[in-house]
Amino acid sequence: MAATYSILSLLIIFALSLLIVRTGSIALEMTGLSPDVASFQATSAFSGAGYTTEEAEQAITTVGRRKTVKALIRLGSIGLLGAISSLILSFTRTGGDDLLNLLYILGGAGVIILFARSRWFNRLVTPLIEWALSETTELEISDYAQLLGLQREYRVVEVEISAGDWLAGESISELDLPREGVLILGIRRDDSYIGAPQPDTETKPDDTLVLYGKQDRLKELSDRLSGDAEAREGAVEDHEETLEEQKQLIEQ
């Protein structure tokens, strides 16, 4: 019986840990981090992994983010100690059923993970967590990934320009990427960044374009060969169809 309680307490700690990480991830999203970055940094802080990356630096640039990361680190330490204690108890009061208890733990953890990753569960829990955080904290809701539609088919990507590429040596106006449904958000050049470049700004080899548009279009654009007029015409036609669909939605 004691072993059963130990296993149950271990699984409860595991489930609460997943919920805490999910809450921390949503809190970081509400401060402006993208879902992928927020999820990774929340997991890293809770587990104490402490990856030192540019994204990790972004996770502590504001007061709200620092408070969230600090809370995750503290709760992670408590959860780890509790899990270790329950694990030790489950194997010291077994009476020789170590393998069976291990199977119970692995099976229970697997069920919890599948449950936590289910879409309907996230659709139910995420709005509740966001509401609770907005009511009890001062986190500013500025989820730019959601505003840009990055959770759908739109993406922000970086495309490196090599010598001889069709993107090299052209002005922003000459490229005319908006006709294909792609916006140039900025240009990384050496150690500098040109944000919202002007129409007469000319691209150069070794530049990195920061582009926003549909995922499939961005992939085609980065792989396009120089002088491929057919691909250009197809992209323009696709974007015109998209604009027509958007127009119909507006008129409804």
Short mmCIF file of C-alpha atoms in Angstrom, two decimals:
data_model
loop_
_atom_site.label_atom_id
_atom_site.label_comp_id
_atom_site.label_asym_id
_atom_site.label_seq_id
_atom_site.Cartn_x
_atom_site.Cartn_y
_atom_site.Cartn_z
CA MET A 1 0.00 0.00 0.00
CA ALA A 2 2.81 2.39 0.86
CA ALA A 3 4.41 1.71 -2.51
CA THR A 4 1.10 2.49 -4.24
CA TYR A 5 0.89 5.86 -2.51
CA SER A 6 4.49 6.59 -3.47
CA ILE A 7 3.83 5.80 -7.13
CA LEU A 8 0.67 7.91 -7.15
CA SER A 9 2.49 10.83 -5.55
CA LEU A 10 5.26 10.52 -8.13
CA LEU A 11 2.78 10.58 -11.02
CA ILE A 12 0.95 13.54 -9.48
CA ILE A 13 4.23 15.45 -9.19
CA PHE A 14 4.99 14.59 -12.83
CA ALA A 15 1.57 15.81 -13.99
CA LEU A 16 1.89 19.02 -11.97
CA SER A 17 5.36 19.56 -13.44
CA LEU A 18 3.97 19.37 -16.98
CA LEU A 19 1.21 21.82 -16.02
CA ILE A 20 3.72 24.24 -14.48
CA VAL A 21 5.92 24.15 -17.58
CA ARG A 22 2.86 24.72 -19.77
CA THR A 23 1.81 27.67 -17.62
CA GLY A 24 5.33 29.12 -17.75
CA SER A 25 5.43 28.67 -21.52
CA ILE A 26 2.15 30.55 -21.95
CA ALA A 27 3.35 33.30 -19.60
CA LEU A 28 6.49 33.77 -21.71
CA GLU A 29 4.38 33.82 -24.87
CA MET A 30 2.30 36.61 -23.35
CA THR A 31 5.47 38.70 -23.02
CA GLY A 32 6.19 38.41 -26.73
CA LEU A 33 8.24 35.23 -27.19
CA SER A 34 7.24 32.85 -29.97
CA PRO A 35 5.58 29.56 -28.90
CA ASP A 36 8.61 27.42 -29.79
CA VAL A 37 11.08 29.64 -27.93
CA ALA A 38 8.75 30.06 -24.96
CA SER A 39 8.20 26.30 -24.64
CA PHE A 40 11.91 25.52 -24.83
CA GLN A 41 12.91 28.20 -22.33
CA ALA A 42 10.17 27.19 -19.87
CA THR A 43 11.33 23.56 -20.02
CA SER A 44 14.97 24.63 -19.69
CA ALA A 45 14.29 26.82 -16.64
CA PHE A 46 12.12 24.23 -14.89
CA SER A 47 14.60 21.40 -15.48
CA GLY A 48 17.60 23.55 -14.54
CA ALA A 49 19.36 22.79 -17.84
CA GLY A 50 20.28 26.46 -18.27
CA TYR A 51 21.19 26.64 -21.95
CA THR A 52 23.18 29.83 -22.67
CA THR A 53 21.92 31.01 -26.04
CA GLU A 54 20.66 34.21 -27.63
CA GLU A 55 17.12 32.94 -27.04
CA ALA A 56 17.90 32.43 -23.36
CA GLU A 57 19.01 36.05 -23.14
CA GLN A 58 15.71 37.11 -24.70
CA ALA A 59 13.88 35.18 -21.98
CA ILE A 60 15.19 37.53 -19.28
CA THR A 61 15.08 40.90 -21.05
CA THR A 62 11.94 42.12 -19.27
CA VAL A 63 10.76 42.09 -15.66
CA GLY A 64 7.83 39.80 -16.47
CA ARG A 65 10.07 37.27 -18.20
CA ARG A 66 12.62 37.29 -15.38
CA LYS A 67 9.90 36.68 -12.77
CA THR A 68 8.49 33.82 -14.83
CA VAL A 69 11.89 32.16 -15.32
CA LYS A 70 12.76 32.60 -11.63
CA ALA A 71 9.48 30.98 -10.56
CA LEU A 72 10.06 28.05 -12.93
CA ILE A 73 13.57 27.49 -11.55
CA ARG A 74 12.30 27.48 -7.94
CA LEU A 75 9.33 25.23 -8.67
CA GLY A 76 11.56 22.92 -10.70
CA SER A 77 13.89 22.45 -7.73
CA ILE A 78 10.97 21.59 -5.43
CA GLY A 79 9.42 19.23 -7.99
CA LEU A 80 12.72 17.43 -8.56
CA LEU A 81 13.23 16.82 -4.84
CA GLY A 82 9.66 15.56 -4.47
CA ALA A 83 9.98 13.24 -7.46
CA ILE A 84 13.25 11.77 -6.18
CA SER A 85 11.76 11.21 -2.73
CA SER A 86 8.68 9.45 -4.13
CA LEU A 87 10.82 7.37 -6.46
CA ILE A 88 13.03 6.20 -3.61
CA LEU A 89 10.01 5.35 -1.47
CA SER A 90 8.37 3.39 -4.28
CA PHE A 91 11.42 1.14 -4.57
CA THR A 92 12.25 0.78 -0.89
CA ARG A 93 8.80 -0.40 0.24
CA THR A 94 8.02 -2.80 -2.54
CA GLY A 95 8.74 -6.18 -1.05
CA GLY A 96 10.53 -7.31 -4.21
CA ASP A 97 8.18 -5.93 -6.87
CA ASP A 98 10.60 -3.39 -8.31
CA LEU A 99 9.97 -4.37 -11.95
CA LEU A 100 6.19 -4.15 -11.55
CA ASN A 101 6.42 -0.73 -9.89
CA LEU A 102 8.70 0.47 -12.65
CA LEU A 103 6.14 -0.63 -15.24
CA TYR A 104 3.41 1.20 -13.32
CA ILE A 105 5.50 4.38 -13.26
CA LEU A 106 6.41 4.22 -16.95
CA GLY A 107 2.84 3.40 -17.97
CA GLY A 108 1.37 6.17 -15.84
CA ALA A 109 3.89 8.71 -17.15
CA GLY A 110 3.13 7.68 -20.72
CA VAL A 111 -0.60 8.18 -20.22
CA ILE A 112 -0.02 11.61 -18.65
CA ILE A 113 2.22 12.70 -21.54
CA LEU A 114 -0.30 11.58 -24.17
CA PHE A 115 -3.07 13.35 -22.26
CA ALA A 116 -1.02 16.56 -21.92
CA ARG A 117 -0.19 16.59 -25.65
CA SER A 118 -3.74 16.02 -26.85
CA ARG A 119 -5.18 18.89 -28.89
CA TRP A 120 -8.53 19.01 -27.13
CA PHE A 121 -6.82 19.22 -23.74
CA ASN A 122 -4.63 22.13 -24.87
CA ARG A 123 -7.59 23.89 -26.44
CA LEU A 124 -9.41 23.61 -23.12
CA VAL A 125 -6.56 24.42 -20.77
CA THR A 126 -4.67 27.14 -22.68
CA PRO A 127 -7.49 29.76 -22.60
CA LEU A 128 -8.01 29.06 -18.89
CA ILE A 129 -4.31 29.56 -18.15
CA GLU A 130 -4.20 32.76 -20.23
CA TRP A 131 -7.26 34.10 -18.41
CA ALA A 132 -5.82 33.23 -15.00
CA LEU A 133 -2.47 34.86 -15.82
CA SER A 134 -4.12 38.01 -17.17
CA GLU A 135 -6.23 38.28 -14.00
CA THR A 136 -3.49 37.57 -11.48
CA THR A 137 -0.35 39.02 -13.10
CA GLU A 138 0.77 42.14 -14.89
CA LEU A 139 2.08 40.32 -17.94
CA GLU A 140 1.45 42.28 -21.12
CA ILE A 141 -0.27 40.19 -23.78
CA SER A 142 1.92 40.74 -26.85
CA ASP A 143 2.11 37.39 -28.58
CA TYR A 144 3.64 38.57 -31.82
CA ALA A 145 3.74 35.06 -33.25
CA GLN A 146 -0.04 34.88 -33.01
CA LEU A 147 -0.45 38.41 -34.36
CA LEU A 148 1.60 37.50 -37.42
CA GLY A 149 -0.26 34.24 -37.89
CA LEU A 150 2.89 32.18 -37.36
CA GLN A 151 0.85 29.39 -35.81
CA ARG A 152 -0.89 28.90 -39.14
CA GLU A 153 0.65 28.75 -42.61
CA TYR A 154 2.60 32.02 -42.33
CA ARG A 155 6.25 32.13 -41.25
CA VAL A 156 9.19 34.47 -40.76
CA VAL A 157 12.37 33.01 -42.28
CA GLU A 158 15.90 34.10 -43.09
CA VAL A 159 17.23 33.57 -46.62
CA GLU A 160 20.96 33.93 -47.23
CA ILE A 161 21.99 35.50 -50.53
CA SER A 162 24.98 34.06 -52.38
CA ALA A 163 26.84 35.54 -55.31
CA GLY A 164 24.90 34.83 -58.49
CA ASP A 165 21.55 34.37 -56.75
CA TRP A 166 18.58 36.04 -58.41
CA LEU A 167 18.05 37.97 -55.18
CA ALA A 168 21.51 39.54 -55.26
CA GLY A 169 22.25 42.99 -56.70
CA GLU A 170 18.62 44.07 -56.92
CA SER A 171 16.79 46.89 -55.19
CA ILE A 172 13.80 46.14 -53.00
CA SER A 173 11.50 47.77 -55.54
CA GLU A 174 12.99 45.71 -58.41
CA LEU A 175 12.48 42.45 -56.54
CA ASP A 176 8.85 43.45 -55.94
CA LEU A 177 8.26 40.52 -53.62
CA PRO A 178 4.94 41.87 -52.27
CA ARG A 179 3.38 40.89 -55.64
CA GLU A 180 4.19 37.32 -54.61
CA GLY A 181 2.77 37.79 -51.13
CA VAL A 182 6.17 38.10 -49.44
CA LEU A 183 7.33 41.04 -47.33
CA ILE A 184 10.96 41.94 -46.63
CA LEU A 185 11.07 42.77 -42.92
CA GLY A 186 14.79 43.47 -42.79
CA ILE A 187 18.29 42.73 -44.06
CA ARG A 188 21.13 41.33 -41.96
CA ARG A 189 24.40 42.70 -43.33
CA ASP A 190 27.68 41.86 -41.56
CA ASP A 191 27.11 42.96 -37.95
CA SER A 192 24.32 45.41 -38.77
CA TYR A 193 20.59 45.11 -39.36
CA ILE A 194 18.53 47.17 -41.83
CA GLY A 195 14.95 47.16 -40.60
CA ALA A 196 12.05 47.94 -42.97
CA PRO A 197 14.44 48.63 -45.89
CA GLN A 198 13.57 51.43 -48.30
CA PRO A 199 12.55 50.63 -51.92
CA ASP A 200 15.93 51.80 -53.27
CA THR A 201 17.94 49.61 -50.85
CA GLU A 202 20.03 47.19 -52.91
CA THR A 203 20.71 43.63 -51.82
CA LYS A 204 24.27 42.29 -51.80
CA PRO A 205 25.89 38.84 -51.73
CA ASP A 206 26.23 37.52 -48.15
CA ASP A 207 23.17 39.52 -47.08
CA THR A 208 20.46 37.66 -45.17
CA LEU A 209 16.89 38.65 -45.96
CA VAL A 210 14.29 38.40 -43.21
CA LEU A 211 11.08 37.49 -45.05
CA TYR A 212 7.44 37.09 -44.03
CA GLY A 213 4.90 35.12 -46.02
CA LYS A 214 3.29 31.74 -46.54
CA GLN A 215 5.56 28.82 -45.74
CA ASP A 216 5.32 27.12 -49.14
CA ARG A 217 5.94 30.39 -50.97
CA LEU A 218 9.02 31.18 -48.90
CA LYS A 219 10.41 27.71 -49.58
CA GLU A 220 9.88 28.06 -53.34
CA LEU A 221 11.34 31.55 -53.34
CA SER A 222 14.56 30.51 -51.55
CA ASP A 223 15.06 27.59 -53.99
CA ARG A 224 14.20 29.54 -57.16
CA LEU A 225 16.79 29.67 -59.91
CA SER A 226 17.89 32.89 -61.54
CA GLY A 227 15.79 33.86 -64.56
CA ASP A 228 12.91 31.51 -63.73
CA ALA A 229 10.14 33.76 -65.04
CA GLU A 230 7.58 30.94 -64.96
CA ALA A 231 8.02 30.50 -61.20
CA ARG A 232 7.62 34.24 -60.74
CA GLU A 233 4.40 34.32 -62.77
CA GLY A 234 3.01 31.34 -60.86
CA ALA A 235 3.77 33.00 -57.53
CA VAL A 236 2.05 36.23 -58.60
CA GLU A 237 -1.03 34.30 -59.76
CA ASP A 238 -1.21 32.36 -56.49
CA HIS A 239 -1.02 35.58 -54.50
CA GLU A 240 -3.73 37.19 -56.60
CA GLU A 241 -5.99 34.22 -55.82
CA THR A 242 -5.20 34.63 -52.12
CA LEU A 243 -6.07 38.33 -52.32
CA GLU A 244 -9.38 37.46 -53.98
CA GLU A 245 -10.19 34.99 -51.20
CA GLN A 246 -9.34 37.61 -48.58
CA LYS A 247 -11.53 40.13 -50.38
CA GLN A 248 -14.48 37.75 -50.25
CA LEU A 249 -13.94 37.22 -46.51
CA ILE A 250 -13.92 40.97 -45.94
CA GLU A 251 -17.13 41.44 -47.91
CA GLN A 252 -18.98 38.71 -46.00
#
